[in-house]
Amino acid sequence: MKLLVAVKRVVDFNVRIRVKPDQSGVDLANLKMSMNPFDEIAVEEAVKLREAGAASDVAVVSAGPQAVQETIRTALAMGADRGIHIVTDEVLEPLAVAKLLKAVVEKEKPDLVILGKQAIDDDCNQVGQMLAALMGWPQGTFASKLVLADGRAEVTREIDGGLETVSLALPAIVTTDLRLNQPRYASLPNIMKARRKPIDALSPEVLGVDVKPRLTVVKVEEPPKRQAGKILANAAELVDKLRNEARVL
Ligand code: AMP
């Protein structure tokens, strides 16, 4: 069984981001970048399936500039077998990423593609669903449990008010939610080993995909600043404020 995992390089979740003065986007200069946290969960799940004998090959794919190789190396250090880098400096919208991944899927013929449920930079939550639609494959999104057996994937999904379990015929698309697993840290020996694992380079042109942006960003704004809190002297003052000042925003 072949697995393909899509990983995105994003601004690290601990970084406080700043909007550019001209409001055209987020200032990415000199910021710490990391693998999208949901994609770490996707890599972990794929590596666990291989370790359990349910999969034989774990390939990791990422689209973006040269620096994306670092993110692919992190996935290789976590245990993935090989990397695929779609090299492009273009700003990639989810539909462009889904089309690139479709081209890679057609080349690689994986039995299962695992993606994060969403990238924490654009919060789109679109690529997995778009890829499933473009391929005409079943999808199990927001997975908190994944079991492979008898040519099917059983996916437990986190939905409003509970859990839903769906059984998908393979090949299929799965997107990860937070509770699926706890991703491992790459050990130093594995980081060293990852340096020798292969990374194939492709490009949108080679894959025959037009990745030109279709959307125009009109404006990016910071959320309104929160006002400072007040410390009250006693419960009576609190009740008074709740009665006379509190309102739903
Ligand atoms: P999004 O729909 O943008 O929120 O992204 C959902 C998922 O698609 C991410 O968690 C990744 O698994 C995958 N993805 C998004 N952008 C890329 C990219 N540039 N390269 C590889 N995978 C990506």
PDB file of C-alpha atoms and ligand atoms in Angstrom:
ATOM      1  CA  MET A   1       0.000   0.000   0.000  1.00  0.00           C
ATOM      2  CA  LYS A   2       1.394   3.372  -1.051  1.00  0.00           C
ATOM      3  CA  LEU A   3       0.718   6.520   0.959  1.00  0.00           C
ATOM      4  CA  LEU A   4       1.160  10.110  -0.158  1.00  0.00           C
ATOM      5  CA  VAL A   5       1.218  12.920   2.416  1.00  0.00           C
ATOM      6  CA  ALA A   6       0.883  16.604   1.504  1.00  0.00           C
ATOM      7  CA  VAL A   7       2.772  19.048   3.721  1.00  0.00           C
ATOM      8  CA  LYS A   8       2.829  22.827   3.673  1.00  0.00           C
ATOM      9  CA  ARG A   9       5.479  25.197   5.023  1.00  0.00           C
ATOM     10  CA  VAL A  10       3.754  27.889   7.075  1.00  0.00           C
ATOM     11  CA  VAL A  11       4.633  30.573   9.624  1.00  0.00           C
ATOM     12  CA  ASP A  12       5.349  28.803  12.927  1.00  0.00           C
ATOM     13  CA  PHE A  13       2.276  28.759  15.175  1.00  0.00           C
ATOM     14  CA  ASN A  14       4.190  30.479  18.009  1.00  0.00           C
ATOM     15  CA  VAL A  15       5.074  33.518  15.942  1.00  0.00           C
ATOM     16  CA  ARG A  16       3.132  36.762  16.342  1.00  0.00           C
ATOM     17  CA  ILE A  17       2.495  37.847  12.814  1.00  0.00           C
ATOM     18  CA  ARG A  18       2.385  41.432  11.500  1.00  0.00           C
ATOM     19  CA  VAL A  19       0.359  42.807   8.632  1.00  0.00           C
ATOM     20  CA  LYS A  20       2.386  44.727   6.018  1.00  0.00           C
ATOM     21  CA  PRO A  21       1.898  48.513   6.242  1.00  0.00           C
ATOM     22  CA  ASP A  22       0.211  48.560   2.798  1.00  0.00           C
ATOM     23  CA  GLN A  23      -2.293  45.862   4.003  1.00  0.00           C
ATOM     24  CA  SER A  24      -1.408  43.640   1.050  1.00  0.00           C
ATOM     25  CA  GLY A  25      -0.645  40.633   3.248  1.00  0.00           C
ATOM     26  CA  VAL A  26       1.371  39.306   6.180  1.00  0.00           C
ATOM     27  CA  ASP A  27       5.009  40.319   6.509  1.00  0.00           C
ATOM     28  CA  LEU A  28       6.952  37.053   6.226  1.00  0.00           C
ATOM     29  CA  ALA A  29      10.456  38.567   6.368  1.00  0.00           C
ATOM     30  CA  ASN A  30      12.732  36.765   8.870  1.00  0.00           C
ATOM     31  CA  LEU A  31       9.891  34.771  10.449  1.00  0.00           C
ATOM     32  CA  LYS A  32      10.355  31.244  11.770  1.00  0.00           C
ATOM     33  CA  MET A  33       8.617  28.814   9.413  1.00  0.00           C
ATOM     34  CA  SER A  34       7.565  25.247  10.243  1.00  0.00           C
ATOM     35  CA  MET A  35       5.505  22.378   8.927  1.00  0.00           C
ATOM     36  CA  ASN A  36       1.758  23.051   9.190  1.00  0.00           C
ATOM     37  CA  PRO A  37       0.756  21.332  12.489  1.00  0.00           C
ATOM     38  CA  PHE A  38      -2.072  19.309  10.867  1.00  0.00           C
ATOM     39  CA  ASP A  39       0.449  18.052   8.300  1.00  0.00           C
ATOM     40  CA  GLU A  40       2.755  16.833  11.068  1.00  0.00           C
ATOM     41  CA  ILE A  41      -0.214  14.745  12.217  1.00  0.00           C
ATOM     42  CA  ALA A  42      -0.642  13.470   8.630  1.00  0.00           C
ATOM     43  CA  VAL A  43       3.037  12.454   8.425  1.00  0.00           C
ATOM     44  CA  GLU A  44       2.842  10.774  11.838  1.00  0.00           C
ATOM     45  CA  GLU A  45      -0.222   8.759  10.805  1.00  0.00           C
ATOM     46  CA  ALA A  46       1.407   7.604   7.569  1.00  0.00           C
ATOM     47  CA  VAL A  47       4.637   6.599   9.318  1.00  0.00           C
ATOM     48  CA  LYS A  48       2.652   4.735  11.994  1.00  0.00           C
ATOM     49  CA  LEU A  49       0.747   2.825   9.294  1.00  0.00           C
ATOM     50  CA  ARG A  50       4.046   1.857   7.657  1.00  0.00           C
ATOM     51  CA  GLU A  51       5.539   0.812  10.993  1.00  0.00           C
ATOM     52  CA  ALA A  52       2.436  -1.316  11.663  1.00  0.00           C
ATOM     53  CA  GLY A  53       2.906  -3.069   8.306  1.00  0.00           C
ATOM     54  CA  ALA A  54      -0.273  -1.581   6.779  1.00  0.00           C
ATOM     55  CA  ALA A  55       1.720   0.490   4.248  1.00  0.00           C
ATOM     56  CA  SER A  56       4.968  -0.070   2.375  1.00  0.00           C
ATOM     57  CA  ASP A  57       5.871   3.384   1.048  1.00  0.00           C
ATOM     58  CA  VAL A  58       5.359   6.880   2.446  1.00  0.00           C
ATOM     59  CA  ALA A  59       6.052   9.738   0.033  1.00  0.00           C
ATOM     60  CA  VAL A  60       5.751  13.372   1.122  1.00  0.00           C
ATOM     61  CA  VAL A  61       4.885  16.141  -1.319  1.00  0.00           C
ATOM     62  CA  SER A  62       5.124  19.887  -0.899  1.00  0.00           C
ATOM     63  CA  ALA A  63       4.708  22.753  -3.343  1.00  0.00           C
ATOM     64  CA  GLY A  64       6.530  26.030  -2.879  1.00  0.00           C
ATOM     65  CA  PRO A  65       9.889  27.787  -3.106  1.00  0.00           C
ATOM     66  CA  GLN A  66      13.328  26.252  -2.484  1.00  0.00           C
ATOM     67  CA  ALA A  67      12.972  26.639   1.310  1.00  0.00           C
ATOM     68  CA  VAL A  68      10.153  24.050   1.256  1.00  0.00           C
ATOM     69  CA  GLN A  69      12.894  21.386   1.066  1.00  0.00           C
ATOM     70  CA  GLU A  70      13.517  22.012   4.771  1.00  0.00           C
ATOM     71  CA  THR A  71       9.905  21.044   5.544  1.00  0.00           C
ATOM     72  CA  ILE A  72      10.190  17.933   3.378  1.00  0.00           C
ATOM     73  CA  ARG A  73      13.426  16.994   5.234  1.00  0.00           C
ATOM     74  CA  THR A  74      11.550  17.329   8.544  1.00  0.00           C
ATOM     75  CA  ALA A  75       8.958  14.841   7.272  1.00  0.00           C
ATOM     76  CA  LEU A  76      11.749  12.507   6.130  1.00  0.00           C
ATOM     77  CA  ALA A  77      13.339  12.783   9.580  1.00  0.00           C
ATOM     78  CA  MET A  78       9.982  11.815  11.132  1.00  0.00           C
ATOM     79  CA  GLY A  79      10.136   8.619   9.058  1.00  0.00           C
ATOM     80  CA  ALA A  80       8.740   9.262   5.567  1.00  0.00           C
ATOM     81  CA  ASP A  81      10.652   7.396   2.854  1.00  0.00           C
ATOM     82  CA  ARG A  82      11.017   9.978   0.105  1.00  0.00           C
ATOM     83  CA  GLY A  83      10.094  13.494  -0.863  1.00  0.00           C
ATOM     84  CA  ILE A  84       8.580  15.220  -3.881  1.00  0.00           C
ATOM     85  CA  HIS A  85       9.147  18.956  -4.202  1.00  0.00           C
ATOM     86  CA  ILE A  86       7.026  20.913  -6.676  1.00  0.00           C
ATOM     87  CA  VAL A  87       9.255  23.932  -7.080  1.00  0.00           C
ATOM     88  CA  THR A  88       7.492  27.270  -7.606  1.00  0.00           C
ATOM     89  CA  ASP A  89       7.777  30.834  -6.325  1.00  0.00           C
ATOM     90  CA  GLU A  90       4.150  31.577  -7.297  1.00  0.00           C
ATOM     91  CA  VAL A  91       1.592  32.300  -4.537  1.00  0.00           C
ATOM     92  CA  LEU A  92      -0.472  29.109  -4.536  1.00  0.00           C
ATOM     93  CA  GLU A  93      -4.220  29.146  -4.011  1.00  0.00           C
ATOM     94  CA  PRO A  94      -5.905  25.946  -2.754  1.00  0.00           C
ATOM     95  CA  LEU A  95      -7.275  25.056  -6.207  1.00  0.00           C
ATOM     96  CA  ALA A  96      -3.785  25.336  -7.717  1.00  0.00           C
ATOM     97  CA  VAL A  97      -2.385  23.100  -4.947  1.00  0.00           C
ATOM     98  CA  ALA A  98      -5.198  20.568  -5.512  1.00  0.00           C
ATOM     99  CA  LYS A  99      -4.454  20.487  -9.255  1.00  0.00           C
ATOM    100  CA  LEU A 100      -0.726  20.012  -8.591  1.00  0.00           C
ATOM    101  CA  LEU A 101      -1.479  17.210  -6.124  1.00  0.00           C
ATOM    102  CA  LYS A 102      -3.831  15.582  -8.662  1.00  0.00           C
ATOM    103  CA  ALA A 103      -0.977  15.497 -11.189  1.00  0.00           C
ATOM    104  CA  VAL A 104       1.331  13.932  -8.578  1.00  0.00           C
ATOM    105  CA  VAL A 105      -1.353  11.405  -7.584  1.00  0.00           C
ATOM    106  CA  GLU A 106      -1.788  10.364 -11.218  1.00  0.00           C
ATOM    107  CA  LYS A 107       1.972   9.821 -11.466  1.00  0.00           C
ATOM    108  CA  GLU A 108       2.475   8.117  -8.087  1.00  0.00           C
ATOM    109  CA  LYS A 109      -0.789   6.154  -7.880  1.00  0.00           C
ATOM    110  CA  PRO A 110      -1.022   6.091  -4.058  1.00  0.00           C
ATOM    111  CA  ASP A 111      -3.779   4.084  -2.353  1.00  0.00           C
ATOM    112  CA  LEU A 112      -4.350   6.840   0.181  1.00  0.00           C
ATOM    113  CA  VAL A 113      -3.535  10.553   0.292  1.00  0.00           C
ATOM    114  CA  ILE A 114      -3.353  12.151   3.741  1.00  0.00           C
ATOM    115  CA  LEU A 115      -3.495  15.938   4.116  1.00  0.00           C
ATOM    116  CA  GLY A 116      -3.991  18.331   6.996  1.00  0.00           C
ATOM    117  CA  LYS A 117      -7.565  19.516   7.457  1.00  0.00           C
ATOM    118  CA  GLN A 118      -6.350  23.072   7.021  1.00  0.00           C
ATOM    119  CA  ALA A 119      -3.247  25.175   6.699  1.00  0.00           C
ATOM    120  CA  ILE A 120      -2.884  27.526   9.668  1.00  0.00           C
ATOM    121  CA  ASP A 121      -1.724  30.424   7.487  1.00  0.00           C
ATOM    122  CA  ASP A 122      -4.674  30.743   5.079  1.00  0.00           C
ATOM    123  CA  ASP A 123      -7.171  28.677   7.159  1.00  0.00           C
ATOM    124  CA  CYS A 124      -8.766  27.620   3.873  1.00  0.00           C
ATOM    125  CA  ASN A 125      -9.715  23.991   4.644  1.00  0.00           C
ATOM    126  CA  GLN A 126     -10.152  23.365   0.921  1.00  0.00           C
ATOM    127  CA  VAL A 127      -7.284  21.417  -0.651  1.00  0.00           C
ATOM    128  CA  GLY A 128      -8.274  17.921   0.560  1.00  0.00           C
ATOM    129  CA  GLN A 129     -11.880  18.334  -0.529  1.00  0.00           C
ATOM    130  CA  MET A 130     -10.879  19.844  -3.894  1.00  0.00           C
ATOM    131  CA  LEU A 131      -8.403  17.023  -4.541  1.00  0.00           C
ATOM    132  CA  ALA A 132     -11.085  14.416  -3.760  1.00  0.00           C
ATOM    133  CA  ALA A 133     -13.463  16.150  -6.183  1.00  0.00           C
ATOM    134  CA  LEU A 134     -10.847  16.463  -8.947  1.00  0.00           C
ATOM    135  CA  MET A 135      -9.913  12.773  -8.569  1.00  0.00           C
ATOM    136  CA  GLY A 136     -13.494  11.574  -8.083  1.00  0.00           C
ATOM    137  CA  TRP A 137     -12.288   9.737  -4.943  1.00  0.00           C
ATOM    138  CA  PRO A 138     -14.096   9.307  -1.609  1.00  0.00           C
ATOM    139  CA  GLN A 139     -12.986  11.566   1.240  1.00  0.00           C
ATOM    140  CA  GLY A 140     -12.892  11.299   5.019  1.00  0.00           C
ATOM    141  CA  THR A 141     -12.225  14.767   6.415  1.00  0.00           C
ATOM    142  CA  PHE A 142     -11.396  15.851  10.013  1.00  0.00           C
ATOM    143  CA  ALA A 143     -10.188  12.343  10.906  1.00  0.00           C
ATOM    144  CA  SER A 144      -9.642  11.547  14.577  1.00  0.00           C
ATOM    145  CA  LYS A 145      -9.119   7.806  13.879  1.00  0.00           C
ATOM    146  CA  LEU A 146      -8.021   5.912  10.774  1.00  0.00           C
ATOM    147  CA  VAL A 147      -8.064   2.138  10.282  1.00  0.00           C
ATOM    148  CA  LEU A 148      -7.056   0.424   7.029  1.00  0.00           C
ATOM    149  CA  ALA A 149      -8.454  -3.046   6.371  1.00  0.00           C
ATOM    150  CA  ASP A 150      -9.680  -5.124   3.405  1.00  0.00           C
ATOM    151  CA  GLY A 151      -9.036  -2.424   0.819  1.00  0.00           C
ATOM    152  CA  ARG A 152     -11.019   0.168   2.767  1.00  0.00           C
ATOM    153  CA  ALA A 153     -10.272   3.035   5.106  1.00  0.00           C
ATOM    154  CA  GLU A 154     -12.461   3.435   8.161  1.00  0.00           C
ATOM    155  CA  VAL A 155     -12.361   7.074   9.217  1.00  0.00           C
ATOM    156  CA  THR A 156     -13.812   8.461  12.428  1.00  0.00           C
ATOM    157  CA  ARG A 157     -14.655  12.115  11.833  1.00  0.00           C
ATOM    158  CA  GLU A 158     -15.011  14.957  14.300  1.00  0.00           C
ATOM    159  CA  ILE A 159     -18.310  16.610  13.506  1.00  0.00           C
ATOM    160  CA  ASP A 160     -20.548  19.067  15.366  1.00  0.00           C
ATOM    161  CA  GLY A 161     -21.866  17.361  18.456  1.00  0.00           C
ATOM    162  CA  GLY A 162     -20.070  14.041  18.082  1.00  0.00           C
ATOM    163  CA  LEU A 163     -18.207  11.535  15.973  1.00  0.00           C
ATOM    164  CA  GLU A 164     -19.152  10.005  12.645  1.00  0.00           C
ATOM    165  CA  THR A 165     -17.497   6.872  11.250  1.00  0.00           C
ATOM    166  CA  VAL A 166     -17.365   6.390   7.487  1.00  0.00           C
ATOM    167  CA  SER A 167     -15.947   3.508   5.462  1.00  0.00           C
ATOM    168  CA  LEU A 168     -14.192   4.572   2.247  1.00  0.00           C
ATOM    169  CA  ALA A 169     -13.247   2.393  -0.706  1.00  0.00           C
ATOM    170  CA  LEU A 170      -9.574   2.944  -1.559  1.00  0.00           C
ATOM    171  CA  PRO A 171      -8.051   4.911  -3.187  1.00  0.00           C
ATOM    172  CA  ALA A 172      -9.261   7.754  -0.998  1.00  0.00           C
ATOM    173  CA  ILE A 173      -8.417  11.103   0.576  1.00  0.00           C
ATOM    174  CA  VAL A 174      -8.185  11.654   4.328  1.00  0.00           C
ATOM    175  CA  THR A 175      -7.636  14.951   6.142  1.00  0.00           C
ATOM    176  CA  THR A 176      -6.388  15.008   9.717  1.00  0.00           C
ATOM    177  CA  ASP A 177      -7.850  16.588  12.827  1.00  0.00           C
ATOM    178  CA  LEU A 178      -5.956  17.366  16.053  1.00  0.00           C
ATOM    179  CA  ARG A 179      -6.892  14.252  17.999  1.00  0.00           C
ATOM    180  CA  LEU A 180      -5.708  11.717  15.385  1.00  0.00           C
ATOM    181  CA  ASN A 181      -2.298  11.301  17.022  1.00  0.00           C
ATOM    182  CA  GLN A 182       0.578  13.048  18.770  1.00  0.00           C
ATOM    183  CA  PRO A 183       3.321  13.674  16.190  1.00  0.00           C
ATOM    184  CA  ARG A 184       6.809  12.509  17.159  1.00  0.00           C
ATOM    185  CA  TYR A 185       9.900  14.698  17.349  1.00  0.00           C
ATOM    186  CA  ALA A 186      12.586  13.771  14.860  1.00  0.00           C
ATOM    187  CA  SER A 187      15.612  12.309  16.682  1.00  0.00           C
ATOM    188  CA  LEU A 188      19.120  13.484  15.782  1.00  0.00           C
ATOM    189  CA  PRO A 189      20.090  10.149  14.122  1.00  0.00           C
ATOM    190  CA  ASN A 190      16.903  10.308  12.048  1.00  0.00           C
ATOM    191  CA  ILE A 191      17.629  13.923  11.053  1.00  0.00           C
ATOM    192  CA  MET A 192      21.060  12.718   9.838  1.00  0.00           C
ATOM    193  CA  LYS A 193      19.494   9.750   8.009  1.00  0.00           C
ATOM    194  CA  ALA A 194      16.931  12.033   6.358  1.00  0.00           C
ATOM    195  CA  ARG A 195      19.738  13.902   4.591  1.00  0.00           C
ATOM    196  CA  ARG A 196      20.359  10.825   2.456  1.00  0.00           C
ATOM    197  CA  LYS A 197      16.705  10.202   1.540  1.00  0.00           C
ATOM    198  CA  PRO A 198      15.769  11.211  -2.011  1.00  0.00           C
ATOM    199  CA  ILE A 199      13.742  14.319  -2.920  1.00  0.00           C
ATOM    200  CA  ASP A 200      12.472  14.467  -6.512  1.00  0.00           C
ATOM    201  CA  ALA A 201      12.014  17.930  -7.996  1.00  0.00           C
ATOM    202  CA  LEU A 202       9.039  18.687 -10.234  1.00  0.00           C
ATOM    203  CA  SER A 203       7.508  21.940 -11.431  1.00  0.00           C
ATOM    204  CA  PRO A 204       3.990  23.145 -12.308  1.00  0.00           C
ATOM    205  CA  GLU A 205       5.133  23.298 -15.968  1.00  0.00           C
ATOM    206  CA  VAL A 206       6.345  19.681 -15.944  1.00  0.00           C
ATOM    207  CA  LEU A 207       3.040  18.644 -14.337  1.00  0.00           C
ATOM    208  CA  GLY A 208       1.088  20.707 -16.875  1.00  0.00           C
ATOM    209  CA  VAL A 209      -0.704  22.810 -14.245  1.00  0.00           C
ATOM    210  CA  ASP A 210      -1.439  26.527 -14.544  1.00  0.00           C
ATOM    211  CA  VAL A 211      -1.021  27.902 -11.009  1.00  0.00           C
ATOM    212  CA  LYS A 212      -1.666  31.585 -11.744  1.00  0.00           C
ATOM    213  CA  PRO A 213      -3.710  33.084  -8.870  1.00  0.00           C
ATOM    214  CA  ARG A 214      -7.441  33.525  -9.644  1.00  0.00           C
ATOM    215  CA  LEU A 215      -8.223  35.657  -6.591  1.00  0.00           C
ATOM    216  CA  THR A 216      -7.131  39.167  -5.682  1.00  0.00           C
ATOM    217  CA  VAL A 217      -6.508  39.954  -2.027  1.00  0.00           C
ATOM    218  CA  VAL A 218      -8.350  43.199  -1.421  1.00  0.00           C
ATOM    219  CA  LYS A 219      -7.086  43.939   2.090  1.00  0.00           C
ATOM    220  CA  VAL A 220      -5.550  42.215   5.106  1.00  0.00           C
ATOM    221  CA  GLU A 221      -6.253  43.766   8.505  1.00  0.00           C
ATOM    222  CA  GLU A 222      -5.221  43.006  12.070  1.00  0.00           C
ATOM    223  CA  PRO A 223      -8.098  42.124  14.420  1.00  0.00           C
ATOM    224  CA  PRO A 224      -9.190  45.026  16.673  1.00  0.00           C
ATOM    225  CA  LYS A 225      -6.971  45.381  19.741  1.00  0.00           C
ATOM    226  CA  ARG A 226      -8.500  43.996  22.946  1.00  0.00           C
ATOM    227  CA  GLN A 227      -9.116  46.563  25.642  1.00  0.00           C
ATOM    228  CA  ALA A 228      -7.330  46.133  28.957  1.00  0.00           C
ATOM    229  CA  GLY A 229      -9.288  44.292  31.678  1.00  0.00           C
ATOM    230  CA  LYS A 230     -10.315  45.816  35.037  1.00  0.00           C
ATOM    231  CA  ILE A 231      -9.822  44.330  38.481  1.00  0.00           C
ATOM    232  CA  LEU A 232     -12.949  44.877  40.610  1.00  0.00           C
ATOM    233  CA  ALA A 233     -12.992  45.331  44.362  1.00  0.00           C
ATOM    234  CA  ASN A 234     -15.732  42.853  45.204  1.00  0.00           C
ATOM    235  CA  ALA A 235     -18.588  40.667  43.962  1.00  0.00           C
ATOM    236  CA  ALA A 236     -21.180  43.443  44.386  1.00  0.00           C
ATOM    237  CA  GLU A 237     -19.254  45.634  41.945  1.00  0.00           C
ATOM    238  CA  LEU A 238     -19.088  42.688  39.528  1.00  0.00           C
ATOM    239  CA  VAL A 239     -22.856  42.127  39.715  1.00  0.00           C
ATOM    240  CA  ASP A 240     -23.423  45.834  39.161  1.00  0.00           C
ATOM    241  CA  LYS A 241     -21.225  45.837  36.050  1.00  0.00           C
ATOM    242  CA  LEU A 242     -22.859  42.693  34.703  1.00  0.00           C
ATOM    243  CA  ARG A 243     -26.285  44.226  35.193  1.00  0.00           C
ATOM    244  CA  ASN A 244     -25.538  47.702  33.854  1.00  0.00           C
ATOM    245  CA  GLU A 245     -22.559  47.491  31.508  1.00  0.00           C
ATOM    246  CA  ALA A 246     -22.179  43.969  30.128  1.00  0.00           C
ATOM    247  CA  ARG A 247     -23.494  43.462  26.627  1.00  0.00           C
ATOM    248  CA  VAL A 248     -23.104  40.912  23.892  1.00  0.00           C
ATOM    249  CA  LEU A 249     -20.597  42.138  21.306  1.00  0.00           C
TER     250      LEU A 249
HETATM  251  P1  AMP B   1      -5.813  24.503   3.000  1.00  0.00           P
HETATM  252  O1  AMP B   1      -6.935  23.996   2.182  1.00  0.00           O
HETATM  253  O2  AMP B   1      -5.003  25.581   2.308  1.00  0.00           O
HETATM  254  O3  AMP B   1      -6.238  24.930   4.384  1.00  0.00           O
HETATM  255  O4  AMP B   1      -4.767  23.284   3.167  1.00  0.00           O
HETATM  256  C1  AMP B   1      -5.178  21.999   3.563  1.00  0.00           C
HETATM  257  C2  AMP B   1      -4.040  21.003   3.414  1.00  0.00           C
HETATM  258  O5  AMP B   1      -3.604  20.954   2.038  1.00  0.00           O
HETATM  259  C3  AMP B   1      -2.751  21.302   4.197  1.00  0.00           C
HETATM  260  O6  AMP B   1      -2.868  20.882   5.547  1.00  0.00           O
HETATM  261  C4  AMP B   1      -1.738  20.470   3.410  1.00  0.00           C
HETATM  262  O7  AMP B   1      -1.844  19.092   3.740  1.00  0.00           O
HETATM  263  C5  AMP B   1      -2.215  20.650   1.974  1.00  0.00           C
HETATM  264  N1  AMP B   1      -1.498  21.771   1.320  1.00  0.00           N
HETATM  265  C6  AMP B   1      -1.862  23.079   1.277  1.00  0.00           C
HETATM  266  N2  AMP B   1      -0.943  23.809   0.620  1.00  0.00           N
HETATM  267  C7  AMP B   1       0.040  22.953   0.243  1.00  0.00           C
HETATM  268  C8  AMP B   1       1.266  23.088  -0.462  1.00  0.00           C
HETATM  269  N3  AMP B   1       1.710  24.266  -0.917  1.00  0.00           N
HETATM  270  N4  AMP B   1       2.012  21.958  -0.676  1.00  0.00           N
HETATM  271  C9  AMP B   1       1.581  20.751  -0.227  1.00  0.00           C
HETATM  272  N5  AMP B   1       0.439  20.572   0.445  1.00  0.00           N
HETATM  273  C10 AMP B   1      -0.324  21.641   0.694  1.00  0.00           C
END
